[in-house]
PDB file of N, CA and C in Angstrom:
ATOM      1  N   GLY A   1      20.559  51.052   5.978  1.00  0.00           N
ATOM      2  CA  GLY A   1      21.888  51.487   6.303  1.00  0.00           C
ATOM      3  C   GLY A   1      22.904  50.896   5.329  1.00  0.00           C
ATOM      4  N   LEU A   2      24.133  50.957   5.732  1.00  0.00           N
ATOM      5  CA  LEU A   2      25.226  50.487   4.879  1.00  0.00           C
ATOM      6  C   LEU A   2      25.189  48.977   4.662  1.00  0.00           C
ATOM      7  N   ILE A   3      24.797  48.243   5.681  1.00  0.00           N
ATOM      8  CA  ILE A   3      24.757  46.778   5.543  1.00  0.00           C
ATOM      9  C   ILE A   3      23.713  46.400   4.488  1.00  0.00           C
ATOM     10  N   ARG A   4      22.585  47.074   4.498  1.00  0.00           N
ATOM     11  CA  ARG A   4      21.554  46.811   3.485  1.00  0.00           C
ATOM     12  C   ARG A   4      22.064  47.224   2.103  1.00  0.00           C
ATOM     13  N   ALA A   5      22.813  48.329   2.057  1.00  0.00           N
ATOM     14  CA  ALA A   5      23.343  48.810   0.772  1.00  0.00           C
ATOM     15  C   ALA A   5      24.321  47.811   0.161  1.00  0.00           C
ATOM     16  N   LEU A   6      25.006  47.032   1.004  1.00  0.00           N
ATOM     17  CA  LEU A   6      25.921  46.007   0.496  1.00  0.00           C
ATOM     18  C   LEU A   6      25.184  44.892  -0.234  1.00  0.00           C
ATOM     19  N   GLN A   7      23.865  44.830  -0.076  1.00  0.00           N
ATOM     20  CA  GLN A   7      23.062  43.809  -0.730  1.00  0.00           C
ATOM     21  C   GLN A   7      22.191  44.393  -1.841  1.00  0.00           C
ATOM     22  N   ASP A   8      22.410  45.659  -2.158  1.00  0.00           N
ATOM     23  CA  ASP A   8      21.631  46.338  -3.197  1.00  0.00           C
ATOM     24  C   ASP A   8      21.849  45.654  -4.542  1.00  0.00           C
ATOM     25  N   GLU A   9      20.896  45.805  -5.453  1.00  0.00           N
ATOM     26  CA  GLU A   9      21.054  45.189  -6.781  1.00  0.00           C
ATOM     27  C   GLU A   9      22.088  45.914  -7.631  1.00  0.00           C
ATOM     28  N   SER A  10      22.386  47.156  -7.301  1.00  0.00           N
ATOM     29  CA  SER A  10      23.345  47.943  -8.064  1.00  0.00           C
ATOM     30  C   SER A  10      24.783  47.716  -7.568  1.00  0.00           C
ATOM     31  N   PRO A  11      25.673  47.260  -8.441  1.00  0.00           N
ATOM     32  CA  PRO A  11      27.065  47.081  -8.035  1.00  0.00           C
ATOM     33  C   PRO A  11      27.704  48.382  -7.547  1.00  0.00           C
ATOM     34  N   GLU A  12      27.316  49.502  -8.127  1.00  0.00           N
ATOM     35  CA  GLU A  12      27.874  50.795  -7.718  1.00  0.00           C
ATOM     36  C   GLU A  12      27.479  51.125  -6.279  1.00  0.00           C
ATOM     37  N   VAL A  13      26.238  50.851  -5.907  1.00  0.00           N
ATOM     38  CA  VAL A  13      25.773  51.090  -4.533  1.00  0.00           C
ATOM     39  C   VAL A  13      26.534  50.178  -3.583  1.00  0.00           C
ATOM     40  N   ARG A  14      26.709  48.909  -3.968  1.00  0.00           N
ATOM     41  CA  ARG A  14      27.438  47.964  -3.105  1.00  0.00           C
ATOM     42  C   ARG A  14      28.885  48.407  -2.924  1.00  0.00           C
ATOM     43  N   ARG A  15      29.518  48.864  -4.016  1.00  0.00           N
ATOM     44  CA  ARG A  15      30.903  49.313  -3.949  1.00  0.00           C
ATOM     45  C   ARG A  15      31.039  50.514  -3.018  1.00  0.00           C
ATOM     46  N   GLN A  16      30.149  51.475  -3.179  1.00  0.00           N
ATOM     47  CA  GLN A  16      30.202  52.667  -2.336  1.00  0.00           C
ATOM     48  C   GLN A  16      29.951  52.334  -0.866  1.00  0.00           C
ATOM     49  N   ALA A  17      29.061  51.392  -0.615  1.00  0.00           N
ATOM     50  CA  ALA A  17      28.791  50.977   0.767  1.00  0.00           C
ATOM     51  C   ALA A  17      30.044  50.370   1.393  1.00  0.00           C
ATOM     52  N   ALA A  18      30.730  49.515   0.649  1.00  0.00           N
ATOM     53  CA  ALA A  18      31.955  48.900   1.170  1.00  0.00           C
ATOM     54  C   ALA A  18      33.021  49.961   1.446  1.00  0.00           C
ATOM     55  N   GLU A  19      33.175  50.908   0.525  1.00  0.00           N
ATOM     56  CA  GLU A  19      34.164  51.969   0.730  1.00  0.00           C
ATOM     57  C   GLU A  19      33.838  52.795   1.971  1.00  0.00           C
ATOM     58  N   THR A  20      32.575  53.122   2.147  1.00  0.00           N
ATOM     59  CA  THR A  20      32.159  53.917   3.300  1.00  0.00           C
ATOM     60  C   THR A  20      32.402  53.150   4.597  1.00  0.00           C
ATOM     61  N   MET A  21      32.121  51.857   4.592  1.00  0.00           N
ATOM     62  CA  MET A  21      32.370  51.048   5.785  1.00  0.00           C
ATOM     63  C   MET A  21      33.857  51.079   6.165  1.00  0.00           C
ATOM     64  N   GLY A  22      34.707  50.997   5.168  1.00  0.00           N
ATOM     65  CA  GLY A  22      36.141  51.061   5.442  1.00  0.00           C
ATOM     66  C   GLY A  22      36.553  52.404   6.003  1.00  0.00           C
ATOM     67  N   ASN A  23      35.976  53.465   5.469  1.00  0.00           N
ATOM     68  CA  ASN A  23      36.308  54.804   5.951  1.00  0.00           C
ATOM     69  C   ASN A  23      35.867  55.023   7.389  1.00  0.00           C
ATOM     70  N   HIS A  24      34.764  54.398   7.784  1.00  0.00           N
ATOM     71  CA  HIS A  24      34.261  54.551   9.158  1.00  0.00           C
ATOM     72  C   HIS A  24      35.020  53.670  10.153  1.00  0.00           C
ATOM     73  N   ARG A  25      35.667  52.653   9.642  1.00  0.00           N
ATOM     74  CA  ARG A  25      36.451  51.730  10.479  1.00  0.00           C
ATOM     75  C   ARG A  25      35.653  51.174  11.666  1.00  0.00           C
ATOM     76  N   ASP A  26      34.439  50.767  11.381  1.00  0.00           N
ATOM     77  CA  ASP A  26      33.545  50.200  12.382  1.00  0.00           C
ATOM     78  C   ASP A  26      33.693  48.679  12.360  1.00  0.00           C
ATOM     79  N   GLN A  27      34.071  48.105  13.473  1.00  0.00           N
ATOM     80  CA  GLN A  27      34.291  46.661  13.545  1.00  0.00           C
ATOM     81  C   GLN A  27      33.016  45.857  13.263  1.00  0.00           C
ATOM     82  N   GLU A  28      31.855  46.463  13.421  1.00  0.00           N
ATOM     83  CA  GLU A  28      30.604  45.763  13.107  1.00  0.00           C
ATOM     84  C   GLU A  28      30.467  45.524  11.602  1.00  0.00           C
ATOM     85  N   SER A  29      31.270  46.212  10.818  1.00  0.00           N
ATOM     86  CA  SER A  29      31.248  46.036   9.367  1.00  0.00           C
ATOM     87  C   SER A  29      32.001  44.784   8.928  1.00  0.00           C
ATOM     88  N   LEU A  30      32.745  44.192   9.823  1.00  0.00           N
ATOM     89  CA  LEU A  30      33.611  43.070   9.479  1.00  0.00           C
ATOM     90  C   LEU A  30      32.868  41.926   8.801  1.00  0.00           C
ATOM     91  N   SER A  31      31.822  41.436   9.391  1.00  0.00           N
ATOM     92  CA  SER A  31      31.093  40.290   8.832  1.00  0.00           C
ATOM     93  C   SER A  31      30.456  40.614   7.477  1.00  0.00           C
ATOM     94  N   PRO A  32      29.746  41.760   7.348  1.00  0.00           N
ATOM     95  CA  PRO A  32      29.181  42.070   6.028  1.00  0.00           C
ATOM     96  C   PRO A  32      30.249  42.247   4.951  1.00  0.00           C
ATOM     97  N   LEU A  33      31.393  42.801   5.315  1.00  0.00           N
ATOM     98  CA  LEU A  33      32.467  42.978   4.330  1.00  0.00           C
ATOM     99  C   LEU A  33      33.055  41.632   3.919  1.00  0.00           C
ATOM    100  N   LEU A  34      33.160  40.717   4.855  1.00  0.00           N
ATOM    101  CA  LEU A  34      33.639  39.372   4.508  1.00  0.00           C
ATOM    102  C   LEU A  34      32.668  38.704   3.537  1.00  0.00           C
ATOM    103  N   GLN A  35      31.379  38.903   3.742  1.00  0.00           N
ATOM    104  CA  GLN A  35      30.388  38.346   2.824  1.00  0.00           C
ATOM    105  C   GLN A  35      30.515  38.988   1.442  1.00  0.00           C
ATOM    106  N   ALA A  36      30.870  40.289   1.413  1.00  0.00           N
ATOM    107  CA  ALA A  36      31.015  40.998   0.138  1.00  0.00           C
ATOM    108  C   ALA A  36      32.196  40.476  -0.681  1.00  0.00           C
ATOM    109  N   LEU A  37      33.101  39.731  -0.059  1.00  0.00           N
ATOM    110  CA  LEU A  37      34.206  39.136  -0.814  1.00  0.00           C
ATOM    111  C   LEU A  37      33.712  38.110  -1.835  1.00  0.00           C
ATOM    112  N   ASN A  38      32.483  37.657  -1.672  1.00  0.00           N
ATOM    113  CA  ASN A  38      31.889  36.689  -2.600  1.00  0.00           C
ATOM    114  C   ASN A  38      30.975  37.346  -3.629  1.00  0.00           C
ATOM    115  N   ASP A  39      30.978  38.667  -3.676  1.00  0.00           N
ATOM    116  CA  ASP A  39      30.137  39.392  -4.630  1.00  0.00           C
ATOM    117  C   ASP A  39      30.547  39.029  -6.053  1.00  0.00           C
ATOM    118  N   PRO A  40      29.589  38.928  -6.971  1.00  0.00           N
ATOM    119  CA  PRO A  40      29.933  38.584  -8.357  1.00  0.00           C
ATOM    120  C   PRO A  40      30.656  39.705  -9.116  1.00  0.00           C
ATOM    121  N   GLU A  41      30.616  40.928  -8.589  1.00  0.00           N
ATOM    122  CA  GLU A  41      31.233  42.066  -9.276  1.00  0.00           C
ATOM    123  C   GLU A  41      32.629  42.345  -8.706  1.00  0.00           C
ATOM    124  N   PRO A  42      33.666  42.284  -9.548  1.00  0.00           N
ATOM    125  CA  PRO A  42      35.039  42.484  -9.077  1.00  0.00           C
ATOM    126  C   PRO A  42      35.265  43.809  -8.361  1.00  0.00           C
ATOM    127  N   GLU A  43      34.597  44.886  -8.807  1.00  0.00           N
ATOM    128  CA  GLU A  43      34.830  46.173  -8.155  1.00  0.00           C
ATOM    129  C   GLU A  43      34.279  46.208  -6.733  1.00  0.00           C
ATOM    130  N   VAL A  44      33.233  45.425  -6.468  1.00  0.00           N
ATOM    131  CA  VAL A  44      32.682  45.336  -5.114  1.00  0.00           C
ATOM    132  C   VAL A  44      33.651  44.546  -4.233  1.00  0.00           C
ATOM    133  N   VAL A  45      34.180  43.460  -4.768  1.00  0.00           N
ATOM    134  CA  VAL A  45      35.150  42.652  -4.020  1.00  0.00           C
ATOM    135  C   VAL A  45      36.391  43.493  -3.705  1.00  0.00           C
ATOM    136  N   ALA A  46      36.874  44.242  -4.681  1.00  0.00           N
ATOM    137  CA  ALA A  46      38.052  45.086  -4.462  1.00  0.00           C
ATOM    138  C   ALA A  46      37.786  46.125  -3.377  1.00  0.00           C
ATOM    139  N   ALA A  47      36.600  46.734  -3.390  1.00  0.00           N
ATOM    140  CA  ALA A  47      36.249  47.727  -2.365  1.00  0.00           C
ATOM    141  C   ALA A  47      36.149  47.072  -0.984  1.00  0.00           C
ATOM    142  N   ALA A  48      35.597  45.862  -0.935  1.00  0.00           N
ATOM    143  CA  ALA A  48      35.508  45.148   0.343  1.00  0.00           C
ATOM    144  C   ALA A  48      36.896  44.803   0.872  1.00  0.00           C
ATOM    145  N   LEU A  49      37.796  44.400  -0.007  1.00  0.00           N
ATOM    146  CA  LEU A  49      39.172  44.118   0.407  1.00  0.00           C
ATOM    147  C   LEU A  49      39.845  45.361   0.969  1.00  0.00           C
ATOM    148  N   GLN A  50      39.675  46.468   0.286  1.00  0.00           N
ATOM    149  CA  GLN A  50      40.267  47.714   0.763  1.00  0.00           C
ATOM    150  C   GLN A  50      39.692  48.082   2.132  1.00  0.00           C
ATOM    151  N   ALA A  51      38.384  47.953   2.287  1.00  0.00           N
ATOM    152  CA  ALA A  51      37.735  48.278   3.555  1.00  0.00           C
ATOM    153  C   ALA A  51      38.227  47.365   4.678  1.00  0.00           C
ATOM    154  N   LEU A  52      38.365  46.080   4.384  1.00  0.00           N
ATOM    155  CA  LEU A  52      38.874  45.148   5.391  1.00  0.00           C
ATOM    156  C   LEU A  52      40.293  45.522   5.804  1.00  0.00           C
ATOM    157  N   GLY A  53      41.107  45.940   4.851  1.00  0.00           N
ATOM    158  CA  GLY A  53      42.449  46.392   5.173  1.00  0.00           C
ATOM    159  C   GLY A  53      42.423  47.613   6.079  1.00  0.00           C
ATOM    160  N   GLN A  54      41.479  48.510   5.842  1.00  0.00           N
ATOM    161  CA  GLN A  54      41.357  49.704   6.671  1.00  0.00           C
ATOM    162  C   GLN A  54      40.915  49.359   8.089  1.00  0.00           C
ATOM    163  N   LEU A  55      40.132  48.295   8.247  1.00  0.00           N
ATOM    164  CA  LEU A  55      39.687  47.893   9.577  1.00  0.00           C
ATOM    165  C   LEU A  55      40.848  47.345  10.405  1.00  0.00           C
ATOM    166  N   GLY A  56      41.843  46.770   9.728  1.00  0.00           N
ATOM    167  CA  GLY A  56      43.042  46.314  10.424  1.00  0.00           C
ATOM    168  C   GLY A  56      42.844  45.131  11.358  1.00  0.00           C
ATOM    169  N   GLU A  57      41.932  44.267  11.035  1.00  0.00           N
ATOM    170  CA  GLU A  57      41.648  43.096  11.875  1.00  0.00           C
ATOM    171  C   GLU A  57      42.485  41.913  11.399  1.00  0.00           C
ATOM    172  N   PRO A  58      43.476  41.494  12.196  1.00  0.00           N
ATOM    173  CA  PRO A  58      44.355  40.398  11.763  1.00  0.00           C
ATOM    174  C   PRO A  58      43.638  39.082  11.465  1.00  0.00           C
ATOM    175  N   ALA A  59      42.489  38.854  12.074  1.00  0.00           N
ATOM    176  CA  ALA A  59      41.774  37.586  11.885  1.00  0.00           C
ATOM    177  C   ALA A  59      41.290  37.384  10.454  1.00  0.00           C
ATOM    178  N   VAL A  60      41.191  38.450   9.667  1.00  0.00           N
ATOM    179  CA  VAL A  60      40.675  38.318   8.307  1.00  0.00           C
ATOM    180  C   VAL A  60      41.785  38.161   7.263  1.00  0.00           C
ATOM    181  N   ILE A  61      43.017  38.124   7.699  1.00  0.00           N
ATOM    182  CA  ILE A  61      44.134  38.007   6.758  1.00  0.00           C
ATOM    183  C   ILE A  61      43.986  36.792   5.839  1.00  0.00           C
ATOM    184  N   PRO A  62      43.604  35.621   6.326  1.00  0.00           N
ATOM    185  CA  PRO A  62      43.456  34.474   5.400  1.00  0.00           C
ATOM    186  C   PRO A  62      42.426  34.727   4.295  1.00  0.00           C
ATOM    187  N   GLN A  63      41.307  35.369   4.634  1.00  0.00           N
ATOM    188  CA  GLN A  63      40.292  35.657   3.625  1.00  0.00           C
ATOM    189  C   GLN A  63      40.817  36.668   2.605  1.00  0.00           C
ATOM    190  N   ILE A  64      41.570  37.643   3.084  1.00  0.00           N
ATOM    191  CA  ILE A  64      42.154  38.634   2.183  1.00  0.00           C
ATOM    192  C   ILE A  64      43.155  37.961   1.249  1.00  0.00           C
ATOM    193  N   LEU A  65      44.022  37.147   1.812  1.00  0.00           N
ATOM    194  CA  LEU A  65      45.044  36.483   1.004  1.00  0.00           C
ATOM    195  C   LEU A  65      44.440  35.533  -0.025  1.00  0.00           C
ATOM    196  N   SER A  66      43.280  34.977   0.279  1.00  0.00           N
ATOM    197  CA  SER A  66      42.645  34.053  -0.669  1.00  0.00           C
ATOM    198  C   SER A  66      42.258  34.762  -1.967  1.00  0.00           C
ATOM    199  N   LYS A  67      42.121  36.079  -1.928  1.00  0.00           N
ATOM    200  CA  LYS A  67      41.721  36.836  -3.112  1.00  0.00           C
ATOM    201  C   LYS A  67      42.917  37.298  -3.948  1.00  0.00           C
ATOM    202  N   VAL A  68      44.116  37.124  -3.434  1.00  0.00           N
ATOM    203  CA  VAL A  68      45.313  37.564  -4.157  1.00  0.00           C
ATOM    204  C   VAL A  68      45.499  36.741  -5.436  1.00  0.00           C
ATOM    205  N   GLN A  69      44.924  35.565  -5.510  1.00  0.00           N
ATOM    206  CA  GLN A  69      45.033  34.704  -6.690  1.00  0.00           C
ATOM    207  C   GLN A  69      43.907  34.933  -7.696  1.00  0.00           C
ATOM    208  N   SER A  70      43.123  35.983  -7.505  1.00  0.00           N
ATOM    209  CA  SER A  70      41.981  36.254  -8.384  1.00  0.00           C
ATOM    210  C   SER A  70      42.415  36.479  -9.829  1.00  0.00           C
ATOM    211  N   ASP A  71      41.501  36.200 -10.736  1.00  0.00           N
ATOM    212  CA  ASP A  71      41.736  36.476 -12.157  1.00  0.00           C
ATOM    213  C   ASP A  71      41.635  37.966 -12.480  1.00  0.00           C
ATOM    214  N   PHE A  72      41.081  38.741 -11.559  1.00  0.00           N
ATOM    215  CA  PHE A  72      40.860  40.166 -11.796  1.00  0.00           C
ATOM    216  C   PHE A  72      41.971  40.998 -11.166  1.00  0.00           C
ATOM    217  N   PRO A  73      42.692  41.774 -11.974  1.00  0.00           N
ATOM    218  CA  PRO A  73      43.818  42.569 -11.460  1.00  0.00           C
ATOM    219  C   PRO A  73      43.451  43.496 -10.293  1.00  0.00           C
ATOM    220  N   ALA A  74      42.281  44.119 -10.350  1.00  0.00           N
ATOM    221  CA  ALA A  74      41.883  45.049  -9.277  1.00  0.00           C
ATOM    222  C   ALA A  74      41.727  44.304  -7.951  1.00  0.00           C
ATOM    223  N   ILE A  75      41.217  43.084  -8.012  1.00  0.00           N
ATOM    224  CA  ILE A  75      41.056  42.292  -6.794  1.00  0.00           C
ATOM    225  C   ILE A  75      42.422  41.876  -6.261  1.00  0.00           C
ATOM    226  N   ARG A  76      43.305  41.427  -7.150  1.00  0.00           N
ATOM    227  CA  ARG A  76      44.661  41.056  -6.701  1.00  0.00           C
ATOM    228  C   ARG A  76      45.357  42.247  -6.052  1.00  0.00           C
ATOM    229  N   LEU A  77      45.264  43.402  -6.678  1.00  0.00           N
ATOM    230  CA  LEU A  77      45.920  44.599  -6.156  1.00  0.00           C
ATOM    231  C   LEU A  77      45.394  44.955  -4.773  1.00  0.00           C
ATOM    232  N   MET A  78      44.092  44.978  -4.615  1.00  0.00           N
ATOM    233  CA  MET A  78      43.517  45.321  -3.303  1.00  0.00           C
ATOM    234  C   MET A  78      43.833  44.260  -2.265  1.00  0.00           C
ATOM    235  N   GLY A  79      43.912  43.012  -2.669  1.00  0.00           N
ATOM    236  CA  GLY A  79      44.296  41.947  -1.738  1.00  0.00           C
ATOM    237  C   GLY A  79      45.704  42.144  -1.235  1.00  0.00           C
ATOM    238  N   VAL A  80      46.592  42.557  -2.092  1.00  0.00           N
ATOM    239  CA  VAL A  80      47.984  42.801  -1.697  1.00  0.00           C
ATOM    240  C   VAL A  80      48.067  44.046  -0.824  1.00  0.00           C
ATOM    241  N   LYS A  81      47.342  45.098  -1.207  1.00  0.00           N
ATOM    242  CA  LYS A  81      47.379  46.346  -0.429  1.00  0.00           C
ATOM    243  C   LYS A  81      46.773  46.175   0.957  1.00  0.00           C
ATOM    244  N   ALA A  82      45.718  45.369   1.036  1.00  0.00           N
ATOM    245  CA  ALA A  82      45.008  45.197   2.322  1.00  0.00           C
ATOM    246  C   ALA A  82      45.931  44.524   3.305  1.00  0.00           C
TER     247      ALA A  82
END
C-alpha cells in the first residue's frame, strides 16, 4: 500500500505516495508522513510537508515548522504553505 511505497527505494515512488496520502486526507497517514520528513530526498520531504498540511492536524505544526529552516527552497516553501 501507500505506507510501503513511502519506504520504496525510488524517491519518485516515495514522493507520489506522500502526495496521494495528502489527497486522501486519511489520519492514519500521519505517522508515516512524519517519518517521511526525515527522507534524504528534498522532494519527498516537500511532498510529506504538503500532505501533512492537507491533513490539517494541529499537533504536527512543530514538526512542520522545524523544516522551514531547511537549506532546500522547496522544503522551506512547503513548510510555510503547510
